[in-house]
């Protein structure tokens, strides 16, 4: 990502919207923000003391509002630190850099009905869907699964605003969502969307498969991002340099740290932008973009999430 | 030359063998004329455990009867189509508009290789075309037939064959 594309923003509000979730309101330092499409995200750059993090967060404000953007960050204590930085270090009035919005999770507007499954902080992209659903008067249901001791932001407001169209399931109150029941008997042209942990995505996809619901009617976004792994070395054969990739840093971050610009959009192994050619070394593939054949070939890697399987990789860069 | 480039466009649909979708609760087989043998076989092979199956002959892709059949189509139904290429794609596009996903619509190879031509000059669709150039039934222009296929119109894009030099009419060739 070239830095020219980045937008300088200022944090104008921080709100604790659930025990583990903070919402940040961002305003541009100058000019206006662009309107975005429902489901879009931005990559927020954070300059930590030891390393620079770049995490993707869904925009949850009204897509037509170009005065400010809102994101929500769930504290992930076991992750590599980006969310801890946002929770502990970022204060009111701080300046951050964000990428322009990109969208890998837009509603399928041809659908006759939309069914949304949100898990915890996975509610965020759907918050940008809802104003448009309302405006276009499309049929939808929101199924919101959370644990009120940790997540569940905006559940009361959503329930109040959308009534029967919004079902809340608080696992801390013992309320469970019967996914099969939600999905059965839905009319032709229904599309399903999932944003949440992998287990929720898998559960919905498996139910759809079981019921014979077409795979192209199921849309999901994981809020995974890079997970830590073992440290390794990477050699850039064309540039003739060698870099260290630390355990809690992604390969993409290591490359960016060395001023090697790699195009990227999702930083979660989904969009395919960051693909690099591998000339030596084994890859531990963690993306959901490459086909199995491509993965087996061992010739390509998605550096935003994937790592070396051994101690060393050589990339054709 | 322009023509060769246009003919290199790979939007011409390819038709693979059609398989039944065992997970469907409703299987609808629709043919333009009598059910072709391949579709009869498929229909006979279809033994839905809990679901239903139905077959229908519909001459017109916009037939209200077909619309009725599709109106009650379940989310996990599968539509199998046989007929000429324009028929297949017109029914498919109605079905898409009603909410069917692409993988719910399974097309058997067209029963003839006749094409519908879309004339880019007068927008008339000329039917039953098997060779190129071919006279447009609307404006009379001799049309070069391309492999650029519009799934929406169920027709192939075509344009005046001798547009640059009226004396330079390409030789007639068959199109498949
Ligand atoms: S940035 Fe999207 S796959 Fe790597």
Short mmCIF file of C-alpha atoms and ligand atoms in Angstrom, two decimals:
data_model
loop_
_atom_site.label_atom_id
_atom_site.label_comp_id
_atom_site.label_asym_id
_atom_site.label_seq_id
_atom_site.Cartn_x
_atom_site.Cartn_y
_atom_site.Cartn_z
CA UNK A 1 0.00 0.00 0.00
CA UNK A 2 1.52 3.30 -0.95
CA UNK A 3 1.47 5.88 1.80
CA UNK A 4 0.10 8.54 -0.58
CA UNK A 5 -3.21 6.73 -0.46
CA UNK A 6 -3.50 6.99 3.27
CA UNK A 7 -5.85 9.37 5.00
CA UNK A 8 -4.85 11.22 8.16
CA UNK A 9 -7.59 11.09 10.73
CA UNK A 10 -8.11 12.20 14.29
CA UNK A 11 -9.86 10.24 17.01
CA UNK A 12 -12.79 12.44 18.07
CA UNK A 13 -14.65 9.96 20.28
CA UNK A 14 -13.92 6.70 22.05
CA UNK A 15 -16.72 4.74 23.60
CA UNK A 16 -16.73 1.49 25.53
CA UNK A 17 -19.65 -0.21 23.76
CA UNK A 18 -19.25 -3.62 25.40
CA UNK A 19 -16.93 -4.93 28.11
CA UNK A 20 -14.29 -5.92 25.52
CA UNK A 21 -15.18 -3.57 22.65
CA UNK A 22 -14.31 0.04 22.09
CA UNK A 23 -15.78 2.14 19.31
CA UNK A 24 -13.64 4.86 17.73
CA UNK A 25 -14.97 7.80 15.76
CA UNK A 26 -12.52 9.17 13.22
CA UNK A 27 -12.57 12.54 11.46
CA UNK A 28 -10.29 13.62 8.64
CA UNK A 29 -7.60 16.16 9.48
CA UNK A 30 -8.53 17.99 6.34
CA UNK A 31 -11.28 17.81 3.75
CA UNK A 32 -13.99 15.20 3.71
CA UNK A 33 -13.96 11.45 3.79
CA UNK A 34 -15.40 9.55 0.86
CA UNK A 35 -18.74 7.83 1.19
CA UNK A 36 -18.25 4.06 1.16
CA UNK A 37 -20.26 1.00 0.25
CA UNK A 38 -21.92 -1.11 2.92
CA UNK A 39 -19.56 -3.79 4.23
CA UNK A 40 -16.36 -1.84 3.49
CA UNK A 41 -13.34 -1.79 5.78
CA UNK A 42 -10.27 0.36 6.32
CA UNK A 43 -6.79 -0.64 7.35
CA UNK A 44 -5.68 1.31 10.41
CA UNK A 45 -1.98 1.88 10.86
CA UNK A 46 -0.67 1.94 14.42
CA UNK A 47 2.85 2.88 15.31
CA UNK A 48 3.61 0.72 18.31
CA UNK A 49 6.82 1.22 20.20
CA UNK A 50 8.32 -1.99 18.88
CA UNK A 51 6.51 -2.49 15.66
CA UNK A 52 3.96 -1.04 13.33
CA UNK A 53 0.61 -2.77 13.18
CA UNK A 54 -1.85 -2.57 10.36
CA UNK A 55 -5.25 -4.05 11.08
CA UNK A 56 -8.39 -4.09 8.98
CA UNK A 57 -11.61 -2.93 10.66
CA UNK A 58 -15.11 -2.75 9.19
CA UNK A 59 -16.68 0.66 8.91
CA UNK A 60 -19.84 0.65 10.95
CA UNK A 61 -21.08 4.18 10.45
CA UNK A 62 -23.69 5.22 7.90
CA UNK A 63 -22.11 4.71 4.43
CA UNK A 64 -23.45 8.06 3.26
CA UNK A 65 -21.86 10.01 6.10
CA UNK A 66 -18.65 11.58 4.82
CA UNK A 67 -17.88 13.61 7.93
CA UNK A 68 -16.67 10.72 10.04
CA UNK A 69 -16.04 6.98 10.08
CA UNK A 70 -16.61 4.64 12.96
CA UNK A 71 -14.87 1.39 13.75
CA UNK A 72 -15.10 -0.99 16.68
CA UNK A 73 -12.20 -2.96 18.08
CA UNK A 74 -12.51 -6.03 20.22
CA UNK A 75 -9.68 -6.56 22.63
CA UNK A 76 -7.90 -9.78 21.63
CA UNK A 77 -5.53 -10.51 24.46
CA UNK A 78 -3.94 -13.46 22.73
CA UNK A 79 -3.43 -11.76 19.40
CA UNK A 80 -0.37 -9.98 18.12
CA UNK A 81 -1.06 -6.66 19.70
CA UNK A 82 -2.94 -4.39 17.29
CA UNK A 83 -6.16 -4.48 19.30
CA UNK A 84 -4.26 -4.05 22.58
CA UNK A 85 -2.65 -0.97 21.10
CA UNK A 86 -6.02 0.44 20.05
CA UNK A 87 -7.47 -0.22 23.52
CA UNK A 88 -4.55 0.91 25.67
CA UNK A 89 -2.61 3.47 23.69
CA UNK A 90 -5.04 5.35 21.50
CA UNK A 91 -6.55 8.39 23.22
CA UNK A 92 -8.97 11.10 22.29
CA UNK A 93 -7.37 13.61 19.94
CA UNK A 94 -4.72 11.15 18.68
CA UNK A 95 -3.96 11.02 15.00
CA UNK A 96 -3.98 7.79 13.01
CA UNK A 97 -3.48 6.85 9.40
CA UNK A 98 -6.10 4.81 7.61
CA UNK A 99 -6.32 3.36 4.12
CA UNK A 100 -9.18 4.41 1.86
CA UNK A 101 -12.17 2.07 2.26
CA UNK A 102 -12.15 -1.22 0.35
CA UNK A 103 -15.00 -3.68 0.22
CA UNK A 104 -14.88 -7.47 0.17
CA UNK A 105 -18.22 -7.98 1.87
CA UNK A 106 -20.90 -5.99 0.05
CA UNK A 107 -24.54 -7.11 0.22
CA UNK A 108 -25.76 -9.08 -2.80
CA UNK A 109 -28.29 -6.53 -3.91
CA UNK A 110 -30.05 -9.00 -6.23
CA UNK A 111 -31.17 -10.98 -3.19
CA UNK A 112 -34.86 -11.00 -2.31
CA UNK A 113 -34.13 -11.34 1.39
CA UNK A 114 -31.01 -10.95 3.51
CA UNK A 115 -30.27 -12.98 6.63
CA UNK A 116 -27.40 -11.71 8.72
CA UNK A 117 -25.54 -13.77 11.32
CA UNK A 118 -23.32 -11.63 13.52
CA UNK A 119 -21.00 -13.14 16.13
CA UNK A 120 -19.75 -10.68 18.76
CA UNK A 121 -17.84 -7.81 17.21
CA UNK A 122 -18.87 -9.30 13.84
CA UNK A 123 -21.88 -7.00 14.10
CA UNK A 124 -19.76 -4.12 12.72
CA UNK A 125 -20.07 -4.58 8.94
CA UNK A 126 -23.79 -5.17 9.33
CA UNK A 127 -24.22 -1.85 11.07
CA UNK A 128 -23.37 -0.24 7.74
CA UNK A 129 -25.83 -2.53 5.90
CA UNK A 130 -28.80 -1.62 8.07
CA UNK A 131 -29.31 2.05 7.08
CA UNK A 132 -29.35 0.97 3.42
CA UNK A 133 -31.67 -1.95 4.03
CA UNK A 134 -34.01 0.44 5.72
CA UNK A 135 -33.73 3.03 2.98
CA UNK A 136 -34.32 0.49 0.21
CA UNK A 137 -37.02 -1.30 2.21
CA UNK A 138 -35.49 -4.71 1.63
CA UNK A 139 -36.49 -7.70 3.66
CA UNK A 140 -33.93 -8.86 6.23
CA UNK A 141 -33.38 -10.62 9.54
CA UNK A 142 -30.48 -9.98 11.89
CA UNK A 143 -29.36 -12.80 14.17
CA UNK A 144 -26.91 -11.46 16.68
CA UNK A 145 -24.94 -13.94 18.81
CA UNK A 146 -22.76 -12.64 21.64
CA UNK A 147 -21.65 -12.98 25.24
CA UNK A 148 -22.77 -9.96 27.22
CA UNK A 149 -19.80 -10.31 29.60
CA UNK A 150 -17.54 -9.55 26.65
CA UNK A 151 -19.38 -8.39 23.53
CA UNK A 152 -22.91 -7.51 22.49
CA UNK A 153 -22.38 -3.88 21.50
CA UNK A 154 -25.53 -2.04 20.44
CA UNK A 155 -27.77 -5.06 21.04
CA UNK A 156 -30.35 -3.04 22.97
CA UNK A 157 -30.44 -0.27 20.36
CA UNK A 158 -30.78 -2.77 17.52
CA UNK A 159 -33.56 -4.66 19.26
CA UNK A 160 -35.38 -1.41 19.91
CA UNK A 161 -35.00 -0.13 16.38
CA UNK A 162 -35.68 -3.29 14.42
CA UNK A 163 -38.05 -5.22 16.68
CA UNK A 164 -38.80 -8.68 15.31
CA UNK A 165 -36.25 -8.33 12.55
CA UNK A 166 -33.47 -8.47 15.14
CA UNK A 167 -32.96 -11.58 17.28
CA UNK A 168 -30.35 -11.40 20.03
CA UNK A 169 -28.76 -14.51 21.53
CA UNK A 170 -26.75 -13.84 24.65
CA UNK A 171 -24.78 -17.00 25.44
CA UNK A 172 -24.07 -15.63 28.94
CA UNK A 173 -27.80 -15.78 29.53
CA UNK A 174 -27.95 -19.25 28.05
CA UNK A 175 -29.63 -18.17 24.81
CA UNK A 176 -28.58 -20.16 21.78
CA UNK A 177 -29.35 -19.65 18.13
CA UNK A 178 -30.76 -22.63 16.27
CA UNK A 179 -29.06 -21.99 12.95
CA UNK A 180 -30.88 -24.76 11.10
CA UNK A 181 -34.22 -23.38 12.19
CA UNK A 182 -33.31 -19.87 11.04
CA UNK A 183 -32.20 -21.18 7.66
CA UNK A 184 -35.03 -23.58 6.91
CA UNK A 185 -38.11 -22.52 5.03
CA UNK A 186 -36.56 -19.32 3.75
CA UNK A 187 -37.88 -18.18 0.36
CA UNK A 188 -36.16 -18.36 -3.01
CA UNK A 189 -33.63 -15.58 -3.44
CA UNK A 190 -32.57 -15.47 0.22
CA UNK A 191 -28.89 -14.71 0.81
CA UNK A 192 -27.04 -15.37 4.06
CA UNK A 193 -24.17 -13.36 5.52
CA UNK A 194 -21.91 -14.29 8.37
CA UNK A 195 -19.39 -12.16 10.18
CA UNK A 196 -17.88 -13.66 13.26
CA UNK A 197 -15.55 -16.35 14.50
CA UNK A 198 -14.62 -19.24 12.24
CA UNK A 199 -16.84 -21.62 14.22
CA UNK A 200 -19.96 -19.58 13.38
CA UNK A 201 -19.00 -19.33 9.71
CA UNK A 202 -18.40 -23.09 9.57
CA UNK A 203 -21.68 -23.84 11.32
CA UNK A 204 -23.72 -21.77 8.86
CA UNK A 205 -21.88 -23.10 5.83
CA UNK A 206 -22.29 -26.69 6.98
CA UNK A 207 -26.01 -26.17 7.58
CA UNK A 208 -26.41 -24.65 4.11
CA UNK A 209 -24.59 -27.56 2.54
CA UNK A 210 -26.73 -30.00 4.46
CA UNK A 211 -29.93 -28.27 3.33
CA UNK A 212 -28.88 -27.98 -0.30
CA UNK A 213 -28.82 -24.18 -0.17
CA UNK A 214 -26.62 -22.91 -3.03
CA UNK A 215 -23.10 -22.02 -1.92
CA UNK A 216 -23.18 -18.74 -3.80
CA UNK A 217 -26.00 -17.54 -1.53
CA UNK A 218 -23.65 -17.69 1.48
CA UNK A 219 -21.29 -14.77 2.10
CA UNK A 220 -18.90 -14.43 5.00
CA UNK A 221 -16.15 -12.33 6.42
CA UNK A 222 -13.79 -13.56 9.04
CA UNK A 223 -12.22 -11.04 11.31
CA UNK A 224 -9.19 -13.18 11.58
CA UNK A 225 -6.14 -11.38 10.30
CA UNK A 226 -2.66 -12.72 10.84
CA UNK A 227 -2.05 -15.06 13.74
CA UNK A 228 1.36 -15.42 15.33
CA UNK A 229 3.65 -18.35 14.55
CA UNK A 230 7.29 -19.32 14.73
CA UNK A 231 9.96 -16.80 13.72
CA UNK A 232 11.70 -17.36 10.39
CA UNK A 233 14.03 -15.74 7.90
CA UNK A 234 13.08 -14.54 4.46
CA UNK A 235 15.43 -13.79 1.62
CA UNK A 236 14.40 -11.45 -1.18
CA UNK A 237 16.40 -12.87 -4.06
CA UNK A 238 16.13 -9.95 -6.47
CA UNK A 239 16.86 -7.32 -3.88
CA UNK A 240 19.54 -9.44 -2.28
CA UNK A 241 18.42 -8.82 1.28
CA UNK A 242 17.44 -11.02 4.16
CA UNK A 243 14.85 -10.17 6.80
CA UNK A 244 13.76 -11.62 10.10
CA UNK A 245 10.07 -12.29 10.59
CA UNK A 246 9.32 -12.24 14.31
CA UNK A 247 6.86 -14.63 15.93
CA UNK A 248 4.16 -12.02 16.36
CA UNK A 249 4.74 -10.23 13.08
CA UNK A 250 3.35 -11.27 9.72
CA UNK A 251 5.51 -11.72 6.65
CA UNK A 252 3.70 -8.80 5.04
CA UNK A 253 4.49 -6.59 8.03
CA UNK A 254 8.14 -7.62 7.89
CA UNK A 255 8.28 -6.70 4.19
CA UNK A 256 6.60 -3.38 4.85
CA UNK A 257 9.02 -2.76 7.71
CA UNK A 258 11.84 -3.04 5.15
CA UNK A 259 10.07 -0.56 2.86
CA UNK A 260 9.07 -3.26 0.40
CA UNK A 261 5.61 -2.26 -0.77
CA UNK A 262 3.25 -5.14 -1.46
CA UNK A 263 -0.29 -4.40 -2.65
CA UNK A 264 -2.87 -5.51 -0.10
CA UNK A 265 -6.52 -4.95 0.71
CA UNK A 266 -7.79 -7.34 3.35
CA UNK A 267 -4.69 -8.42 5.28
CA UNK A 268 -6.61 -11.58 6.09
CA UNK A 269 -5.81 -13.97 3.24
CA UNK A 270 -9.00 -13.35 1.33
CA UNK A 271 -8.58 -10.77 -1.43
CA UNK A 272 -5.58 -12.15 -3.30
CA UNK A 273 -3.82 -8.81 -3.67
CA UNK A 274 -0.63 -9.59 -1.79
CA UNK A 275 0.41 -12.78 -3.60
CA UNK A 276 4.21 -13.31 -3.85
CA UNK A 277 6.27 -15.90 -5.71
CA UNK A 278 8.27 -18.37 -3.67
CA UNK A 279 11.48 -19.82 -5.06
CA UNK A 280 12.69 -21.83 -2.08
CA UNK A 281 11.45 -23.09 1.24
CA UNK A 282 8.20 -24.60 2.40
CA UNK A 283 5.08 -22.57 3.05
CA UNK A 284 2.51 -22.95 5.80
CA UNK A 285 -0.55 -21.74 3.94
CA UNK A 286 -3.11 -20.00 6.14
CA UNK A 287 -5.10 -18.08 3.53
CA UNK A 288 -8.47 -18.82 2.00
CA UNK A 289 -7.58 -17.36 -1.38
CA UNK A 290 -5.24 -19.82 -3.12
CA UNK A 291 -6.65 -23.02 -4.59
CA UNK A 292 -5.46 -26.33 -3.22
CA UNK A 293 -3.43 -26.91 -6.36
CA UNK A 294 -1.72 -23.56 -5.97
CA UNK A 295 -1.01 -24.30 -2.33
CA UNK A 296 0.46 -27.69 -3.19
CA UNK A 297 2.65 -26.19 -5.91
CA UNK A 298 4.50 -24.33 -3.17
CA UNK A 299 5.26 -21.55 -5.62
CA UNK A 300 3.08 -18.81 -4.17
CA UNK A 301 2.34 -17.37 -0.76
CA UNK A 302 -0.10 -14.83 0.68
CA UNK A 303 2.26 -12.99 3.04
CA UNK A 304 -0.50 -11.21 4.97
CA UNK A 305 -1.33 -14.42 6.87
CA UNK A 306 0.90 -17.28 5.72
CA UNK A 307 4.35 -18.11 7.02
CA UNK A 308 7.32 -20.38 6.42
CA UNK A 309 6.82 -23.98 7.44
CA UNK A 310 10.55 -24.23 8.12
CA UNK A 311 13.09 -21.67 9.21
CA UNK A 312 13.54 -19.95 5.88
CA UNK A 313 11.85 -18.79 2.69
CA UNK A 314 13.19 -17.27 -0.50
CA UNK A 315 10.86 -14.92 -2.32
CA UNK A 316 11.22 -13.69 -5.90
CA UNK A 317 11.18 -10.02 -4.97
CA UNK B 1 -7.66 -7.63 -37.86
CA UNK B 2 -10.57 -6.51 -35.71
CA UNK B 3 -12.72 -9.50 -36.68
CA UNK B 4 -10.20 -12.02 -35.49
CA UNK B 5 -9.80 -10.24 -32.21
CA UNK B 6 -13.53 -10.11 -31.65
CA UNK B 7 -13.87 -13.74 -32.57
CA UNK B 8 -11.23 -14.49 -29.99
CA UNK B 9 -13.53 -13.26 -27.21
CA UNK B 10 -14.25 -16.22 -25.03
CA UNK B 11 -17.76 -15.37 -23.89
CA UNK B 12 -19.20 -18.22 -25.93
CA UNK B 13 -20.73 -20.50 -23.31
CA UNK B 14 -19.30 -23.97 -22.83
CA UNK B 15 -21.72 -26.71 -21.81
CA UNK B 16 -20.47 -29.57 -19.69
CA UNK B 17 -22.39 -32.70 -18.74
CA UNK B 18 -25.33 -31.92 -16.46
CA UNK B 19 -25.52 -33.63 -13.10
CA UNK B 20 -28.41 -33.96 -10.71
CA UNK B 21 -28.20 -32.10 -7.45
CA UNK B 22 -28.90 -34.76 -4.82
CA UNK B 23 -29.47 -32.17 -2.08
CA UNK B 24 -32.38 -30.46 -3.84
CA UNK B 25 -35.92 -30.72 -2.56
CA UNK B 26 -37.38 -29.86 -5.95
CA UNK B 27 -36.13 -30.76 -9.42
CA UNK B 28 -37.74 -28.97 -12.33
CA UNK B 29 -36.96 -30.12 -15.87
CA UNK B 30 -37.97 -27.67 -18.57
CA UNK B 31 -37.58 -28.22 -22.30
CA UNK B 32 -38.44 -26.01 -25.21
CA UNK B 33 -39.83 -28.83 -27.31
CA UNK B 34 -40.24 -32.50 -26.48
CA UNK B 35 -37.88 -33.47 -23.69
CA UNK B 36 -34.67 -34.51 -25.42
CA UNK B 37 -33.43 -38.01 -24.70
CA UNK B 38 -30.58 -36.82 -22.49
CA UNK B 39 -33.05 -34.93 -20.33
CA UNK B 40 -35.45 -37.89 -20.17
CA UNK B 41 -32.57 -40.00 -18.88
CA UNK B 42 -31.72 -37.40 -16.30
CA UNK B 43 -35.36 -37.16 -15.26
CA UNK B 44 -35.61 -40.94 -14.88
CA UNK B 45 -32.37 -41.07 -12.92
CA UNK B 46 -33.68 -38.44 -10.54
CA UNK B 47 -35.00 -40.28 -7.47
CA UNK B 48 -35.43 -37.61 -4.85
CA UNK B 49 -35.74 -39.15 -1.38
CA UNK B 50 -37.91 -36.51 0.10
CA UNK B 51 -38.17 -33.98 -2.70
CA UNK B 52 -40.37 -33.69 -5.74
CA UNK B 53 -39.64 -33.69 -9.43
CA UNK B 54 -41.59 -32.25 -12.29
CA UNK B 55 -41.16 -31.85 -16.03
CA UNK B 56 -42.64 -29.34 -18.40
CA UNK B 57 -42.48 -28.36 -22.05
CA UNK B 58 -42.60 -24.63 -22.52
CA UNK B 59 -42.29 -23.17 -25.99
CA UNK B 60 -41.91 -19.58 -24.96
CA UNK B 61 -39.24 -18.59 -22.46
CA UNK B 62 -41.58 -15.95 -21.02
CA UNK B 63 -44.51 -18.36 -20.69
CA UNK B 64 -46.70 -17.45 -17.68
CA UNK B 65 -46.97 -21.14 -16.81
CA UNK B 66 -43.20 -21.29 -16.39
CA UNK B 67 -43.31 -18.20 -14.23
CA UNK B 68 -45.89 -19.89 -12.04
CA UNK B 69 -43.72 -22.96 -11.70
CA UNK B 70 -40.76 -20.81 -10.72
CA UNK B 71 -42.77 -18.64 -8.35
CA UNK B 72 -43.08 -21.48 -5.85
CA UNK B 73 -39.52 -22.67 -6.38
CA UNK B 74 -37.76 -23.48 -3.11
CA UNK B 75 -34.43 -22.02 -2.03
CA UNK B 76 -32.79 -25.39 -2.54
CA UNK B 77 -34.45 -26.33 -5.84
CA UNK B 78 -32.65 -27.06 -9.08
CA UNK B 79 -33.78 -26.09 -12.56
CA UNK B 80 -32.64 -28.17 -15.55
CA UNK B 81 -33.07 -26.66 -18.99
CA UNK B 82 -32.96 -28.07 -22.52
CA UNK B 83 -33.62 -26.37 -25.84
CA UNK B 84 -32.01 -23.88 -28.17
CA UNK B 85 -29.33 -21.60 -26.83
CA UNK B 86 -31.45 -18.41 -26.77
CA UNK B 87 -34.22 -20.28 -24.96
CA UNK B 88 -31.81 -21.61 -22.32
CA UNK B 89 -30.42 -18.21 -21.52
CA UNK B 90 -33.73 -16.39 -21.56
CA UNK B 91 -35.25 -18.81 -19.10
CA UNK B 92 -32.05 -18.62 -17.06
CA UNK B 93 -32.23 -14.87 -16.89
CA UNK B 94 -35.89 -14.93 -15.80
CA UNK B 95 -34.91 -17.47 -13.16
CA UNK B 96 -32.03 -15.27 -11.98
CA UNK B 97 -34.38 -12.34 -11.69
CA UNK B 98 -36.64 -14.45 -9.48
CA UNK B 99 -33.71 -15.18 -7.19
CA UNK B 100 -32.19 -18.47 -8.37
CA UNK B 101 -28.42 -18.70 -7.96
CA UNK B 102 -26.30 -19.67 -10.98
CA UNK B 103 -25.56 -23.15 -9.62
CA UNK B 104 -29.30 -23.82 -9.31
CA UNK B 105 -29.70 -23.48 -13.08
CA UNK B 106 -28.22 -26.34 -15.08
CA UNK B 107 -28.13 -26.04 -18.85
CA UNK B 108 -27.91 -28.99 -21.21
CA UNK B 109 -25.97 -28.45 -24.43
CA UNK B 110 -28.20 -26.60 -26.95
CA UNK B 111 -30.17 -28.87 -29.26
CA UNK B 112 -29.07 -27.01 -32.39
CA UNK B 113 -26.10 -24.85 -33.21
CA UNK B 114 -28.31 -22.14 -34.66
CA UNK B 115 -27.54 -18.75 -33.24
CA UNK B 116 -29.47 -15.62 -32.56
CA UNK B 117 -27.60 -12.58 -33.77
CA UNK B 118 -27.74 -9.20 -32.14
CA UNK B 119 -27.12 -6.48 -34.73
CA UNK B 120 -25.14 -3.66 -33.17
CA UNK B 121 -26.45 -1.21 -35.79
CA UNK B 122 -30.23 -1.61 -35.53
CA UNK B 123 -30.46 -3.82 -32.39
CA UNK B 124 -32.64 -6.38 -34.19
CA UNK B 125 -32.19 -10.01 -33.27
CA UNK B 126 -31.98 -12.32 -36.27
CA UNK B 127 -32.79 -15.98 -35.60
CA UNK B 128 -31.61 -19.31 -36.99
CA UNK B 129 -28.14 -18.25 -38.06
CA UNK B 130 -25.59 -20.91 -39.01
CA UNK B 131 -23.12 -19.03 -41.16
CA UNK B 132 -21.29 -15.73 -41.36
CA UNK B 133 -21.70 -13.13 -42.77
CA UNK B 134 -25.47 -13.18 -42.48
CA UNK B 135 -28.06 -10.60 -43.55
CA UNK B 136 -29.65 -8.75 -40.65
CA UNK B 137 -33.42 -9.22 -40.66
CA UNK B 138 -33.79 -5.64 -39.44
CA UNK B 139 -31.51 -3.38 -41.47
CA UNK B 140 -30.28 -5.80 -44.10
CA UNK B 141 -26.58 -5.25 -43.32
CA UNK B 142 -24.34 -8.25 -43.92
CA UNK B 143 -23.29 -9.13 -40.40
CA UNK B 144 -20.05 -10.68 -39.23
CA UNK B 145 -20.94 -13.24 -36.56
CA UNK B 146 -18.74 -13.19 -33.48
CA UNK B 147 -18.36 -15.53 -30.50
CA UNK B 148 -19.20 -12.71 -28.15
CA UNK B 149 -22.35 -13.93 -26.43
CA UNK B 150 -24.78 -11.90 -24.36
CA UNK B 151 -26.26 -14.02 -21.61
CA UNK B 152 -28.93 -11.41 -21.11
CA UNK B 153 -30.14 -11.38 -24.73
CA UNK B 154 -29.24 -14.98 -25.52
CA UNK B 155 -27.66 -13.70 -28.73
CA UNK B 156 -24.28 -13.22 -30.36
CA UNK B 157 -22.88 -9.79 -31.07
CA UNK B 158 -22.56 -8.97 -34.76
CA UNK B 159 -21.54 -6.02 -36.88
CA UNK B 160 -21.33 -5.00 -40.53
CA UNK B 161 -18.84 -7.36 -42.17
CA UNK B 162 -17.60 -5.00 -44.87
CA UNK B 163 -17.78 -1.79 -42.92
CA UNK B 164 -14.37 -0.49 -43.91
CA UNK B 165 -14.38 -1.44 -47.56
CA UNK B 166 -17.73 -2.24 -49.10
CA UNK B 167 -16.01 -4.28 -51.81
CA UNK B 168 -14.31 -6.48 -49.23
CA UNK B 169 -16.99 -9.00 -48.25
CA UNK B 170 -15.48 -11.91 -46.29
CA UNK B 171 -16.06 -15.38 -47.59
CA UNK B 172 -18.97 -17.26 -46.17
CA UNK B 173 -18.08 -19.66 -43.37
CA UNK B 174 -20.07 -21.89 -41.07
CA UNK B 175 -20.27 -21.05 -37.41
CA UNK B 176 -20.56 -23.63 -34.65
S1 LIG C 1 -3.93 -8.76 1.58
FE1 LIG C 1 -5.68 -9.81 0.93
S2 LIG C 1 -4.90 -11.80 0.66
FE2 LIG C 1 -3.23 -10.76 1.52
#
